[in-house]
Coordinates of C-alpha atoms in Angstrom, one line a residue:
X1 CA 65.8 60.2 107.9
X2 CA 68.2 63.1 108.3
X3 CA 71.9 62.4 109.0
X4 CA 74.2 64.9 110.7
X5 CA 77.4 66.1 109.2
X6 CA 80.7 65.8 111.0
X7 CA 83.4 67.9 109.4
X8 CA 86.8 66.1 109.3
X9 CA 88.8 68.6 107.2
X10 CA 88.3 71.7 105.1
X11 CA 90.4 73.8 102.8
X12 CA 89.9 76.5 100.2
X13 CA 90.3 75.3 96.6
X14 CA 89.8 77.0 93.2
X15 CA 86.5 78.7 93.5
X16 CA 85.3 76.3 96.3
X17 CA 85.5 75.4 99.9
X18 CA 86.4 71.7 99.9
X19 CA 84.9 70.0 103.0
X20 CA 85.6 66.4 104.0
X21 CA 82.8 65.2 106.2
X22 CA 81.4 62.0 107.7
X23 CA 77.7 61.5 107.0
X24 CA 76.3 58.6 109.0
X25 CA 79.1 56.0 108.4
X26 CA 80.4 57.3 105.2
X27 CA 83.2 59.8 104.4
X28 CA 82.3 62.2 101.7
X29 CA 83.8 65.2 99.9
X30 CA 81.5 68.2 99.8
X31 CA 82.4 71.0 97.4
X32 CA 80.8 74.3 98.4
X33 CA 81.3 76.5 95.4
X34 CA 82.0 80.1 96.4
X35 CA 83.3 83.1 94.6
X36 CA 87.0 83.8 95.0
X37 CA 86.0 87.1 96.6
X38 CA 85.1 85.6 100.0
X39 CA 88.3 83.6 100.4
X40 CA 90.4 86.4 99.1
X41 CA 88.9 88.9 101.4
X42 CA 89.7 86.6 104.3
X43 CA 93.3 86.2 102.9
X44 CA 92.8 82.4 102.6
X45 CA 93.8 82.3 98.9
X46 CA 95.4 84.3 96.2
X47 CA 94.6 83.7 92.5
X48 CA 97.0 81.4 90.7
X49 CA 98.6 82.6 87.4
X50 CA 101.1 81.0 85.1
X51 CA 102.1 84.3 83.6
X52 CA 104.9 86.4 85.0
X53 CA 103.7 89.8 86.2
X54 CA 105.1 92.8 87.9
X55 CA 105.2 92.6 91.7
X56 CA 103.1 95.2 93.5
X57 CA 102.2 96.0 97.1
X58 CA 99.8 93.3 98.5
X59 CA 96.6 94.9 99.8
X60 CA 96.1 92.0 102.2
X61 CA 99.5 92.7 103.8
X62 CA 98.6 96.4 104.1
X63 CA 95.3 95.5 105.8
X64 CA 97.2 93.7 108.6
X65 CA 100.5 95.4 108.9
X66 CA 99.1 98.5 110.7
X67 CA 98.4 96.2 113.7
X68 CA 100.5 94.4 116.3
X69 CA 100.8 90.6 116.9
X70 CA 97.7 89.4 118.7
X71 CA 95.2 91.6 116.8
X72 CA 92.2 89.4 116.0
X73 CA 88.8 89.4 114.2
X74 CA 86.0 86.9 114.0
X75 CA 83.7 86.8 111.0
X76 CA 80.3 85.0 110.8
X77 CA 80.0 83.5 107.3
X78 CA 77.0 82.1 105.6
X79 CA 77.2 80.3 102.3
X80 CA 74.3 79.1 100.2
X81 CA 74.7 77.1 97.0
X82 CA 72.6 74.5 95.1
X83 CA 70.1 74.2 98.0
X84 CA 72.9 73.5 100.5
X85 CA 73.8 75.9 103.3
X86 CA 76.9 76.1 105.4
X87 CA 77.6 78.5 108.3
X88 CA 81.0 79.1 109.8
X89 CA 82.9 81.4 112.2
X90 CA 86.3 82.3 111.0
X91 CA 88.7 83.8 113.5
X92 CA 91.8 85.4 112.1
X93 CA 94.7 86.3 114.5
X94 CA 97.8 88.1 113.6
X95 CA 100.5 85.7 114.7
X96 CA 103.6 87.6 113.6
X97 CA 104.8 90.3 111.1
X98 CA 107.9 91.8 109.7
X99 CA 108.8 94.0 106.8
X100 CA 108.4 91.2 104.3
X101 CA 105.3 89.2 105.4
X102 CA 102.6 88.7 108.0
X103 CA 101.4 85.3 109.3
X104 CA 97.7 84.9 110.2
X105 CA 96.3 82.0 112.1
X106 CA 92.8 81.1 110.9
X107 CA 90.4 79.0 113.0
X108 CA 87.2 77.8 111.5
X109 CA 84.2 76.4 113.3
X110 CA 81.4 74.9 111.0
X111 CA 77.7 74.4 111.1
X112 CA 75.8 72.6 108.3
X113 CA 72.0 72.6 108.1
X114 CA 71.9 74.2 111.5
X115 CA 73.8 71.5 113.2
X116 CA 77.4 71.6 114.7
X117 CA 79.8 70.0 112.2
X118 CA 82.9 68.6 113.7
X119 CA 85.9 70.1 115.4
X120 CA 87.5 73.5 114.7
X121 CA 90.0 73.6 111.9
X122 CA 93.2 75.7 112.1
X123 CA 95.8 76.8 109.6
X124 CA 98.5 79.4 109.3
X125 CA 98.5 81.8 106.3
X126 CA 101.6 83.6 105.1
X127 CA 100.8 86.9 103.4
X128 CA 103.8 88.4 101.6
X129 CA 104.3 92.2 101.3
X130 CA 104.7 92.0 97.5
X131 CA 102.6 89.9 95.1
X132 CA 102.3 89.4 91.4
X133 CA 99.7 91.9 90.1
X134 CA 97.9 89.1 88.3
X135 CA 97.3 87.3 91.6
X136 CA 95.3 90.1 93.3
X137 CA 91.6 89.2 93.5
X138 CA 89.6 91.7 91.4
X139 CA 87.2 92.3 94.3
X140 CA 90.1 93.3 96.5
X141 CA 91.7 95.3 93.7
X142 CA 88.4 97.2 93.2
X143 CA 88.6 98.7 96.6
X144 CA 91.7 100.6 95.5
X145 CA 90.3 101.7 92.2
X146 CA 89.0 105.3 92.2
X147 CA 86.4 104.3 89.5
X148 CA 84.7 101.9 91.9
X149 CA 81.4 103.1 93.3
X150 CA 81.8 103.7 97.0
X151 CA 80.5 105.7 99.9
X152 CA 80.6 106.1 103.7
X153 CA 78.5 104.1 106.1
X154 CA 78.7 103.3 109.8
X155 CA 78.6 99.6 110.7
X156 CA 78.0 98.2 114.2
X157 CA 80.3 95.4 115.4
X158 CA 79.5 94.3 118.9
X159 CA 79.1 97.4 121.0
X160 CA 81.3 99.5 118.7
X161 CA 80.3 101.6 115.6
X162 CA 82.9 101.7 112.9
X163 CA 83.1 104.4 110.2
X164 CA 83.4 102.3 107.0
X165 CA 83.7 102.8 103.3
X166 CA 81.6 100.5 101.2
X167 CA 82.5 99.4 97.6
X168 CA 80.2 98.0 95.0
X169 CA 82.3 95.5 93.0
X170 CA 81.7 93.4 89.9
X171 CA 84.0 90.7 88.6
X172 CA 84.1 87.3 86.8
X173 CA 84.9 83.8 88.1
X174 CA 85.2 81.0 85.5
X175 CA 83.3 83.2 83.0
X176 CA 80.4 83.8 85.4
X177 CA 79.6 87.3 86.8
X178 CA 80.0 87.9 90.5
X179 CA 78.6 91.0 92.1
X180 CA 79.1 92.2 95.7
X181 CA 79.5 94.9 98.2
X182 CA 82.3 95.1 100.7
X183 CA 82.6 97.4 103.8
X184 CA 86.1 98.3 104.8
X185 CA 87.6 100.1 107.8
X186 CA 91.3 100.8 108.7
X187 CA 90.3 100.1 112.4
X188 CA 89.4 96.5 111.6
X189 CA 92.3 93.9 111.6
X190 CA 92.4 92.6 108.0
X191 CA 90.2 95.5 106.8
X192 CA 87.0 93.7 106.0
X193 CA 84.0 94.5 108.3
X194 CA 81.2 93.1 106.2
X195 CA 80.7 91.6 102.7
X196 CA 77.8 90.3 100.5
X197 CA 78.6 88.3 97.4
X198 CA 76.2 87.0 94.7
X199 CA 77.2 84.8 91.8
X200 CA 75.3 84.4 88.5
X201 CA 74.7 80.7 89.2
X202 CA 72.7 81.5 92.4
X203 CA 75.4 81.2 95.0
X204 CA 75.2 83.7 97.9
X205 CA 77.6 84.6 100.7
X206 CA 77.2 86.9 103.7
X207 CA 80.0 87.8 105.9
X208 CA 80.0 90.0 109.0
X209 CA 82.6 90.8 111.7
X210 CA 81.1 89.9 115.1
X211 CA 84.1 90.6 117.4
X212 CA 87.5 92.2 117.0
X213 CA 90.4 93.5 119.0
X214 CA 93.7 95.3 118.4
X215 CA 96.7 94.0 120.3
X216 CA 97.6 95.9 123.5

């Protein structure tokens, strides 16, 4: 007998998406392990560090600050790990911005095993202009590194074709290698048009922008 999932809550954690769901009559915690890269690309986390480090420009702030309040992008995200699959649509909307920070409203709609999973979740993320260098995700940092392998490619989003730059990135999470490819465009709110991430333990993530708009 197959029970449906009903997502009650979800939040990013260290290397995982923590999902509280109801399965039949029971409330369970499902930990979907995912490389930091996905959540960092979406701006949903920054890496924790106990060491003091020099503050530098935050790439995530730069990705959003070129747009006005109301700019929005929706990504279709597919996560596979340990035989479990989760799909979600993450909509990110630029709520406000000033010279010190931007505030992004995230709305997440879940599907698990092909079935709708609960009500949409929403949260506000504050992204500062400056950040400790040690907290920048290595995948995000790689897009600014001239040594990173990259090239031009056109990616279609809806009825629009965007000139993008792709980056092949390699990093480590908890001692495990993570490899991926990220497509970026300055015309996309938040910068990320498309991403594929593979981890050494078999986890796989695919992310693709499906709609976007710049504020009028």
